[in-house]
mmCIF file of C-alpha atoms in Angstrom:
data_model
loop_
_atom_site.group_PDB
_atom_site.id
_atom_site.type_symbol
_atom_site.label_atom_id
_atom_site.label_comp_id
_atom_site.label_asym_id
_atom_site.label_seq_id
_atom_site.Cartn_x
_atom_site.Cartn_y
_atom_site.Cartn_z
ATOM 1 C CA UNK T 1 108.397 -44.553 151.560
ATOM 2 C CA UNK T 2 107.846 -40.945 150.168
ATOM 3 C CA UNK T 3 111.488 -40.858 148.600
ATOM 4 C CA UNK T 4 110.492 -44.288 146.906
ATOM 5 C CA UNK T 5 107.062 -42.616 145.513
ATOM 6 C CA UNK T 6 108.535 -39.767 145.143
ATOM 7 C CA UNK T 7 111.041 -41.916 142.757
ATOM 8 C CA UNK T 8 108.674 -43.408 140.991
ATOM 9 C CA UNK T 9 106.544 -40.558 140.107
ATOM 10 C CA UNK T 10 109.346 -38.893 138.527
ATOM 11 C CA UNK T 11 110.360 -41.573 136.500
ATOM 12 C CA UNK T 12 106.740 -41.812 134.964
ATOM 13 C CA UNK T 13 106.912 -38.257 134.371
ATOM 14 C CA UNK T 14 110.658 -38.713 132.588
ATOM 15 C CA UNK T 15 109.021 -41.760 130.945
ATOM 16 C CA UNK T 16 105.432 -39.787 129.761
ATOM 17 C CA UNK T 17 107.800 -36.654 128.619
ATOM 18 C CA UNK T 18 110.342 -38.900 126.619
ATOM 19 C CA UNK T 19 106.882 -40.396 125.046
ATOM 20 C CA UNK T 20 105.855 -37.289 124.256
ATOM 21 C CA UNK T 21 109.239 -36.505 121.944
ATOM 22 C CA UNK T 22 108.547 -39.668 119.955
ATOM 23 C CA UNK T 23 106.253 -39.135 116.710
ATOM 24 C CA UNK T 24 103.512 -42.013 116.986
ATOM 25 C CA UNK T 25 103.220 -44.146 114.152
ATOM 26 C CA UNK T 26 100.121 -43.791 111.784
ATOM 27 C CA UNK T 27 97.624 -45.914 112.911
ATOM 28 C CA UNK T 28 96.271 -48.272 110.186
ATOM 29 C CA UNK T 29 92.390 -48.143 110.722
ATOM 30 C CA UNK T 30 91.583 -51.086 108.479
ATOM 31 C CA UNK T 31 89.940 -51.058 105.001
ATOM 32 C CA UNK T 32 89.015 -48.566 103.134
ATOM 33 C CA UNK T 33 86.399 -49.386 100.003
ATOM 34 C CA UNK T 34 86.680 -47.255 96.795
ATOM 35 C CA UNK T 35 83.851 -47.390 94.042
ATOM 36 C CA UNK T 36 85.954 -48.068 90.779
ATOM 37 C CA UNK T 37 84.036 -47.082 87.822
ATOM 38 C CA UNK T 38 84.743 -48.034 84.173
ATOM 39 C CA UNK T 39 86.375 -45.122 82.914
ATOM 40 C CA UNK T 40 90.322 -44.212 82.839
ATOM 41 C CA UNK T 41 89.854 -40.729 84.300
ATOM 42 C CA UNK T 42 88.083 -42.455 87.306
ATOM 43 C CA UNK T 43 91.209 -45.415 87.795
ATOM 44 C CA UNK T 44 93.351 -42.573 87.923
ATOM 45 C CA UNK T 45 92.301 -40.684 90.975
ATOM 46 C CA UNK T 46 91.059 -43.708 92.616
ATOM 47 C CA UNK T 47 94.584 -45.389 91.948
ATOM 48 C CA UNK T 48 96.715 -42.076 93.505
ATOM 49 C CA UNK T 49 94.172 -42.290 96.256
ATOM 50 C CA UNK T 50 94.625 -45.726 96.975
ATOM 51 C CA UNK T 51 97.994 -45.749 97.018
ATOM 52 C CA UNK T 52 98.277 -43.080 98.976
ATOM 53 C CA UNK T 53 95.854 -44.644 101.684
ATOM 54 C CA UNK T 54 97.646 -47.983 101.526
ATOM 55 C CA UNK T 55 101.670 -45.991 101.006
ATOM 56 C CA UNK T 56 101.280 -42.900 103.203
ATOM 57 C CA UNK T 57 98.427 -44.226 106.198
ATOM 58 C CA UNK T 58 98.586 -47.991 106.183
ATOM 59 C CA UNK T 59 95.649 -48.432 105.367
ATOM 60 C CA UNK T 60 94.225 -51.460 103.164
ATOM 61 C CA UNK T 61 92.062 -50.337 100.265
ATOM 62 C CA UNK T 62 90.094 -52.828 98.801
ATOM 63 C CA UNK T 63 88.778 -51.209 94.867
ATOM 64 C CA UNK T 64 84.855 -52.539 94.162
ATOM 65 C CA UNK T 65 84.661 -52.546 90.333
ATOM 66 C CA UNK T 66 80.920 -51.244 89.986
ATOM 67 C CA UNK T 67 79.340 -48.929 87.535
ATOM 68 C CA UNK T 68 78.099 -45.489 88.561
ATOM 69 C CA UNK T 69 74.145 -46.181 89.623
ATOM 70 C CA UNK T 70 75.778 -49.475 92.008
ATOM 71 C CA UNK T 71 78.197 -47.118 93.211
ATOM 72 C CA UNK T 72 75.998 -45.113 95.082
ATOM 73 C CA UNK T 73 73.864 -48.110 96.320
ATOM 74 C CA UNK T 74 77.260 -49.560 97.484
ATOM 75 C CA UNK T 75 77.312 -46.491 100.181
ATOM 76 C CA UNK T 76 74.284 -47.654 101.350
ATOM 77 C CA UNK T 77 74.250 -51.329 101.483
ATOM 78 C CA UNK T 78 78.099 -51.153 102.945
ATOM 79 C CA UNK T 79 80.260 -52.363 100.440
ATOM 80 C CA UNK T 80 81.375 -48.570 99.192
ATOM 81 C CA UNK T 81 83.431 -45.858 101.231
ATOM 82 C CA UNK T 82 84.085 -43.879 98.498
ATOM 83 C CA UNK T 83 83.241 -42.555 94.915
ATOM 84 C CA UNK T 84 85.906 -40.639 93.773
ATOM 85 C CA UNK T 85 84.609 -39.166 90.538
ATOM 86 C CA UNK T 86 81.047 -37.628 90.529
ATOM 87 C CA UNK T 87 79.673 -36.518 87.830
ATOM 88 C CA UNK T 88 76.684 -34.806 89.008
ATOM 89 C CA UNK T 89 74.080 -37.443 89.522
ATOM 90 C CA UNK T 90 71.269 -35.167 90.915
ATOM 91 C CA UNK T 91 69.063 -37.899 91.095
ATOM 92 C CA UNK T 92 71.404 -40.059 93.681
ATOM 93 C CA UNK T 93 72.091 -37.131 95.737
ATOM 94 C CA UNK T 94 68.201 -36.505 96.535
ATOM 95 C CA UNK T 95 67.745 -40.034 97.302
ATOM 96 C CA UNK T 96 71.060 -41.161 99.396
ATOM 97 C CA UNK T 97 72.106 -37.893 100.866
ATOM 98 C CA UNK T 98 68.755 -35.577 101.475
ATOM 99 C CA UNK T 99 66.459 -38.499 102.068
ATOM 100 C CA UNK T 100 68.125 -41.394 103.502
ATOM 101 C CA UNK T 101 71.110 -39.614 104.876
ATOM 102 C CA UNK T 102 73.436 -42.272 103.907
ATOM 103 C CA UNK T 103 76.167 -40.492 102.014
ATOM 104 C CA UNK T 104 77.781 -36.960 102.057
ATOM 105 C CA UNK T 105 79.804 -34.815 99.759
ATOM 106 C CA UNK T 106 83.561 -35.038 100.982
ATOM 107 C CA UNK T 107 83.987 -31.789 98.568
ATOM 108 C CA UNK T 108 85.405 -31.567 95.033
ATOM 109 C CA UNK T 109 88.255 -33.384 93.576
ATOM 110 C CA UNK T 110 89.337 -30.255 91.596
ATOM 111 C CA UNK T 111 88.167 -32.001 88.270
ATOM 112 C CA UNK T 112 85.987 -29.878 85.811
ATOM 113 C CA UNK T 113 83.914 -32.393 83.963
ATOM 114 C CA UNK T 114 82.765 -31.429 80.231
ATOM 115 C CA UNK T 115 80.293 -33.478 78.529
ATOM 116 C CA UNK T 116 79.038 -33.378 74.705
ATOM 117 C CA UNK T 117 78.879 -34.617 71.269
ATOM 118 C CA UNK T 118 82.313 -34.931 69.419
ATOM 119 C CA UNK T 119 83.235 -35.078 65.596
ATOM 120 C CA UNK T 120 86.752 -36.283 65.007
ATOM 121 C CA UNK T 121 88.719 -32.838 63.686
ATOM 122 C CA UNK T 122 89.180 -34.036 60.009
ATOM 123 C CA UNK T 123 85.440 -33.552 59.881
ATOM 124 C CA UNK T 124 85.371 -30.165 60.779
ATOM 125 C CA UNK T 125 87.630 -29.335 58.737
ATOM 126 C CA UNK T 126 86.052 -30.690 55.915
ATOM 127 C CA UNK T 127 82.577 -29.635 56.749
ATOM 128 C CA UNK T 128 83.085 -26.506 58.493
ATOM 129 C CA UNK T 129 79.833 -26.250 59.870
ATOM 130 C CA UNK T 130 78.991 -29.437 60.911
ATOM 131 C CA UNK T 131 79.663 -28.393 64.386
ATOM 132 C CA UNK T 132 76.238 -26.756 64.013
ATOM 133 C CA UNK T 133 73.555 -28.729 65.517
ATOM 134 C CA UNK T 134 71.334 -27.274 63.305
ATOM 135 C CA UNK T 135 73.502 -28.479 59.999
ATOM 136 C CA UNK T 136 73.152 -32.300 61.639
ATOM 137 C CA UNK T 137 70.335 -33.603 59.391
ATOM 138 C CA UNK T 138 72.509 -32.362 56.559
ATOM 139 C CA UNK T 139 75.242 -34.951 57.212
ATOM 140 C CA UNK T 140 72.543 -37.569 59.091
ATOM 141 C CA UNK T 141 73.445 -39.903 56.197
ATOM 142 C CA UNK T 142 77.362 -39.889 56.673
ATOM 143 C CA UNK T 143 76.689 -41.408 60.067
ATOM 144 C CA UNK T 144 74.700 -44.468 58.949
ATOM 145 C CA UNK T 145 75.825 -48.327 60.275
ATOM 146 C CA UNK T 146 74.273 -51.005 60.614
ATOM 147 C CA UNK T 147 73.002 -50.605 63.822
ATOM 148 C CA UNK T 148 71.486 -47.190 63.364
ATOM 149 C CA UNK T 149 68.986 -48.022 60.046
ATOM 150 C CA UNK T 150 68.068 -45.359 58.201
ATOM 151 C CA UNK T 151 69.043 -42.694 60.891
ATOM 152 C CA UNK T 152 73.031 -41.104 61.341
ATOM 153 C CA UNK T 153 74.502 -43.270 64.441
ATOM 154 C CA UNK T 154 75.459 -41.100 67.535
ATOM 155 C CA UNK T 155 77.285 -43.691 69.632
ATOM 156 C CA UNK T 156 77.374 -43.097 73.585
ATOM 157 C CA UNK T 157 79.427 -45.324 75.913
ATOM 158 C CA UNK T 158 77.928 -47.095 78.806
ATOM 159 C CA UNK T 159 74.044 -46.504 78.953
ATOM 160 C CA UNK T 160 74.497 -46.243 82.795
ATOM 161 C CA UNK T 161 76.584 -43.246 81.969
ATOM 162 C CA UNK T 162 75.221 -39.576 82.946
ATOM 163 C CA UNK T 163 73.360 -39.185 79.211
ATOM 164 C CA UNK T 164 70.671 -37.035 77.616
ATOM 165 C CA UNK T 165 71.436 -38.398 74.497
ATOM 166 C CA UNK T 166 68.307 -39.970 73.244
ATOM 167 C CA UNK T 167 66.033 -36.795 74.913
ATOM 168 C CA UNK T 168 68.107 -34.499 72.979
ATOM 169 C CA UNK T 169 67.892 -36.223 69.219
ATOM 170 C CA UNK T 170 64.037 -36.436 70.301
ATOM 171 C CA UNK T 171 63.482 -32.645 71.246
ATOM 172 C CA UNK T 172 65.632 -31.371 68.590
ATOM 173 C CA UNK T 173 64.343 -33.457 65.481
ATOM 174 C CA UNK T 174 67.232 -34.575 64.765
ATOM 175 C CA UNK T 175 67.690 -37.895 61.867
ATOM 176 C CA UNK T 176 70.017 -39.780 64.283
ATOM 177 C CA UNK T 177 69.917 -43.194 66.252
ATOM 178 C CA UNK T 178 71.680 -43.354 69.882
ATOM 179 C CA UNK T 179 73.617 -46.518 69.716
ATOM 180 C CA UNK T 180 75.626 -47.992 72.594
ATOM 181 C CA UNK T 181 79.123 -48.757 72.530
ATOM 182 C CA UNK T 182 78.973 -50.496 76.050
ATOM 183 C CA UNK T 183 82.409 -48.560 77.395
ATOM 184 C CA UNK T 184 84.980 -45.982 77.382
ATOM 185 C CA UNK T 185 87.124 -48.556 75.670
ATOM 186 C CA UNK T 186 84.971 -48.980 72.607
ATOM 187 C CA UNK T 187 84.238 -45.283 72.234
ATOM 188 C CA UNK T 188 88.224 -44.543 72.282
ATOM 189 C CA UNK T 189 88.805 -47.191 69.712
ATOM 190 C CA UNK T 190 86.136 -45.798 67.829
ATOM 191 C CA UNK T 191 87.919 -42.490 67.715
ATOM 192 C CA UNK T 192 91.215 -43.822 67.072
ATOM 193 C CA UNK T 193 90.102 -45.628 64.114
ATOM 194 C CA UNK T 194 87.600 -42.451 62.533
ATOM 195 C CA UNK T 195 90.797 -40.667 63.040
ATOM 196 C CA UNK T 196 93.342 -42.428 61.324
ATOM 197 C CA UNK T 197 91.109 -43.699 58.770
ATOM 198 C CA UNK T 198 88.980 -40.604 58.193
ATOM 199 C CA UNK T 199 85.759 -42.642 58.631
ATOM 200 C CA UNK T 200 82.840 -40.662 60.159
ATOM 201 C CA UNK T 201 82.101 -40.490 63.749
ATOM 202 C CA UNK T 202 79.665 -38.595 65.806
ATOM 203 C CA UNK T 203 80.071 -39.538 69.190
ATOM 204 C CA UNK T 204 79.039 -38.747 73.060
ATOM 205 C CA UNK T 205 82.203 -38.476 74.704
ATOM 206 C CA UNK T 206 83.920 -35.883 78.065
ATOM 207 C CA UNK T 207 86.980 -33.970 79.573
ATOM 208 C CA UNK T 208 88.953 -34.238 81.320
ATOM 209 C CA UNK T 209 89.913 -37.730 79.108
ATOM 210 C CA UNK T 210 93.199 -38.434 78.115
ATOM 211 C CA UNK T 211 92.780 -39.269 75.039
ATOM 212 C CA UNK T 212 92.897 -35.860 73.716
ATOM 213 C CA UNK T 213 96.193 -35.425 74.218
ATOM 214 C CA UNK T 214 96.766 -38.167 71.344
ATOM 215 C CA UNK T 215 94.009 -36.723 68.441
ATOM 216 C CA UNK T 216 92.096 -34.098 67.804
ATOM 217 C CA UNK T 217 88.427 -34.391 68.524
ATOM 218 C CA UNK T 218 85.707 -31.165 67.838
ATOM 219 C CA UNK T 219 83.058 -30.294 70.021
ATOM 220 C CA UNK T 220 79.266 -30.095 68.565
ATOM 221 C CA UNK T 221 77.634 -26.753 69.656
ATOM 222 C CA UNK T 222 74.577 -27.952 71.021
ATOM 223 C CA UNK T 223 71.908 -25.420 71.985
ATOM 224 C CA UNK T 224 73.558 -23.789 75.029
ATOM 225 C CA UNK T 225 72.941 -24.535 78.396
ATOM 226 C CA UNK T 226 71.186 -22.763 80.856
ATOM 227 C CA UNK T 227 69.793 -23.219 84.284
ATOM 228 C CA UNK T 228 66.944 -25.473 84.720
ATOM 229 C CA UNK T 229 67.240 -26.365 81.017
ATOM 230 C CA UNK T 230 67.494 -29.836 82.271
ATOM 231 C CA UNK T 231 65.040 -30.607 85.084
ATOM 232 C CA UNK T 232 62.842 -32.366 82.707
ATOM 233 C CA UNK T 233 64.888 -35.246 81.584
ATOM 234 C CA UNK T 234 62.076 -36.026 79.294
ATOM 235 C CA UNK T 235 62.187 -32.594 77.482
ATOM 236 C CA UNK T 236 65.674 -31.955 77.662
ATOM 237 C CA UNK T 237 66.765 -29.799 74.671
ATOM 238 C CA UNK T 238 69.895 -28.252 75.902
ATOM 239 C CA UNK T 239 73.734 -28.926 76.092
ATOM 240 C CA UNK T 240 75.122 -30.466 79.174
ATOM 241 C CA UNK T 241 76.151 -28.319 81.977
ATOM 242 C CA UNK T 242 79.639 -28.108 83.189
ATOM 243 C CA UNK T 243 80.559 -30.337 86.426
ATOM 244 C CA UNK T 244 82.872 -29.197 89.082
ATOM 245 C CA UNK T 245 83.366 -32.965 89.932
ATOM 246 C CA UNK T 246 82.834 -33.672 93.306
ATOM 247 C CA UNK T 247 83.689 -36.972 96.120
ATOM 248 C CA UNK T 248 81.184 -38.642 97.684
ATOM 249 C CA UNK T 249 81.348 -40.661 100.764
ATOM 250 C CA UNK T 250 79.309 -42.877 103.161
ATOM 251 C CA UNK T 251 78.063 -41.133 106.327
ATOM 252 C CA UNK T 252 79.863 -44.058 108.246
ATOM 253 C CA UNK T 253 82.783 -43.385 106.878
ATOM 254 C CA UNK T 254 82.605 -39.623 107.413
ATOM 255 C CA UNK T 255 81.853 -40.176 110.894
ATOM 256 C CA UNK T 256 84.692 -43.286 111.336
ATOM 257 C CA UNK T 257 87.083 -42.640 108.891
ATOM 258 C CA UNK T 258 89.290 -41.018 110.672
ATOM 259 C CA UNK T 259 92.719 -39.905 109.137
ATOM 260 C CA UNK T 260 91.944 -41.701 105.568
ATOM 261 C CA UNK T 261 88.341 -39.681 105.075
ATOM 262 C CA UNK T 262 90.729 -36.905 106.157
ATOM 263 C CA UNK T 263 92.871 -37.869 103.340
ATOM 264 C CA UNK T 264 89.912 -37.955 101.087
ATOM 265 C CA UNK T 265 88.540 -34.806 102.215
ATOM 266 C CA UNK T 266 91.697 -33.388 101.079
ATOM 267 C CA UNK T 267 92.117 -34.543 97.962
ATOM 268 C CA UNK T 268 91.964 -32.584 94.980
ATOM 269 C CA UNK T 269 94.087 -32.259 91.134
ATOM 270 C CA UNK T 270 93.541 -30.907 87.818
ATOM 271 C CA UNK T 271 92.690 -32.298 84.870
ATOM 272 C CA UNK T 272 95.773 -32.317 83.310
ATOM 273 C CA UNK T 273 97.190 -34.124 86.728
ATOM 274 C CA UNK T 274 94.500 -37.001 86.518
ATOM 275 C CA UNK T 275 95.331 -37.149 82.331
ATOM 276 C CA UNK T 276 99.179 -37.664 83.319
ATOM 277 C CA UNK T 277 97.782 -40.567 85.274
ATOM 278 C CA UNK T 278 95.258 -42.079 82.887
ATOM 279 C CA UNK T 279 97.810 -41.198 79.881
ATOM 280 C CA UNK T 280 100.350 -44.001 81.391
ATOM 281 C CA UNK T 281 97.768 -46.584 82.492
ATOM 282 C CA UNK T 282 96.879 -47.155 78.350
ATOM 283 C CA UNK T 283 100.734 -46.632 77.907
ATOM 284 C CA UNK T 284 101.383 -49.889 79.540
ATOM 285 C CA UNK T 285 101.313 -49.201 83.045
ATOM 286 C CA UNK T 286 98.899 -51.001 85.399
ATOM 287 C CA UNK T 287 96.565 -48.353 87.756
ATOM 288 C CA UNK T 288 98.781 -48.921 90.643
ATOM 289 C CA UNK T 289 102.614 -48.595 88.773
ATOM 290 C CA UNK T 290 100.939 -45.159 86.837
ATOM 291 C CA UNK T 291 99.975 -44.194 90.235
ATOM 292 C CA UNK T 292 103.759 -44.666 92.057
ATOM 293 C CA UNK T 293 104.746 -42.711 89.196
ATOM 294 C CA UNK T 294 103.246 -39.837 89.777
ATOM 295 C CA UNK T 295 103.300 -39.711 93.108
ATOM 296 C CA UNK T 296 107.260 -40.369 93.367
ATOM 297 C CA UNK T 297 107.436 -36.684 90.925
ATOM 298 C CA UNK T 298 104.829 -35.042 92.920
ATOM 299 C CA UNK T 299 104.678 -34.812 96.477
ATOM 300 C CA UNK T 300 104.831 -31.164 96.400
ATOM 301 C CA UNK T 301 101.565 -31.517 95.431
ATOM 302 C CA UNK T 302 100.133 -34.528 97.492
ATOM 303 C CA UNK T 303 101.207 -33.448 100.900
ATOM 304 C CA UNK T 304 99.213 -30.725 101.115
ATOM 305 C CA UNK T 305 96.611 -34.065 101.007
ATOM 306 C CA UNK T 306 97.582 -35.163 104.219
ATOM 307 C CA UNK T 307 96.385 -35.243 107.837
ATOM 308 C CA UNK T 308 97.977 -33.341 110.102
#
């Protein structure tokens, strides 16, 4: 009886050792819910990131088209794992991550966000110093539509957009009209066409974008930034500050997530990596095929992404 136990015992122990040698598949811990917000930069990372999730973890990802404000809401009412992109959004954190402890940062995605007023670069060459805020009024009438009356237009994207836009023409006396575009898409177009047809343009607009590496666009120099220039968003006279971009996550899902919040932890690019991306998708590629692309010519970068 003991040489029979004896038997069996050392075949589980032959049997747990041989287990031990295998590599265990990755486990696929069900969906994974990504915030996708209207702007190419945003598809980008969320695209690499999905496929990734879906490619690399087998995981399913299931991409909730929402804009920024619904985004964070989604983290709290379920529907959201993930915002990718995160463009500051003071506001949101106070509410969802001090107060109702909903959401955490999952750390930055290595993006440096730049926000501000853009002329396209035939302008400043012909005005030289119409990159002056304080020359504006001078060329408010170059900048009339339509839509903006007797004022010069300054045309933003999406009003749910991070924007200090109509504060700013307020507190600086400036003769200009904020007039909504409604998207990226419709302020790139507007670009494209100001550039090629030398119309005027003075636009809101942000890096990293990839549109810049197709025309030339020049910055306004708004009064600089500094500090607590902003905490009033009622008296805000100031440029925007820069954004070390940053991913944002339900508390759930930093708690559950397992291997793919580990992914997500993890991940972080440049600018120039996410324009690569975004620089495909409006080439003709769809999110996902831009996305295969650059992962196929960069895992020496993406590994360092994943679990252990």
């Amino acid at each position: 009886m003991r040489r029979q136990l004896a038997g069996v015992v050392t075949a589980l122990l032959l049997l747990t050792a041989c287990g031990g040698e295998r590599e265990a598949p990755p486990p696929t811990g069900g969906t994974v819910k990504i915030a996708i917000n209207g702007w190419a930069g945003y598809e980008a990372s969320a695209a690499v990131l999905g496929r990734l999730l879906e490619q690399e973890l087998g995981y399913e990802v299931r991409r909730v088209e929402l804009n920024e404000a619904e985004s964070w809401e989604g983290l709290e009412k379920g529907t959201v794992d993930v915002i990718v992109e995160n463009w500051g959004r003071e506001a949101e954190k106070k509410t969802y991550i001090e107060e109702k402890k909903v959401a955490v940062s999952a750390g930055r995605n290595g993006n440096k966000g730049v926000i501000g007023w853009y002329v396209p670069q035939w302008m400043a060459d012909r005005y030289p110093d119409i990159t002056d805020w304080r020359k504006l009024n001078k060329y408010a009438h170059l900048f009339k539509t339509d839509k903006s009356g007797n004022f010069g237009q300054l045309l933003d994207g999406d009003a749910s957009y991070v924007t200090n836009d109509e504060a700013l023409v307020r507190n600086l006396g400036l003769d200009y009209k904020v007039v909504y575009a409604g998207s990226e898409k419709a302020l790139i177009k507007a670009a494209k066409l100001a550039t090629r047809n030398r119309t005027p343009l003075l636009m809101y607009f942000y890096e990293p974008q990839w549109l810049f590496t197709q025309i030339k666009l020049a910055k306004i120099n708004l009064p600089p930034y500094a500090i607590g220039c902003d905490a009033d968003a009622a008296k805000v006279a100031c440029d925007y500050p820069p954004y070390l971009l940053d991913k944002i996550v339900s508390r759930r899902f930093a708690d559950t997530g397992g291997r793919a919040y580990e992914l997500v932890r993890n991940f972080t690019w440049t600018n120039d990596q996410q324009n690569a991306v975004a620089d495909d998708m409006t080439g003709g590629l769809s999110a996902d095929q831009a996305a295969r692309k650059w992962i196929e010519a960069n895992k020496i970068v993406w590994k360092d992404w994943m679990p252990a």
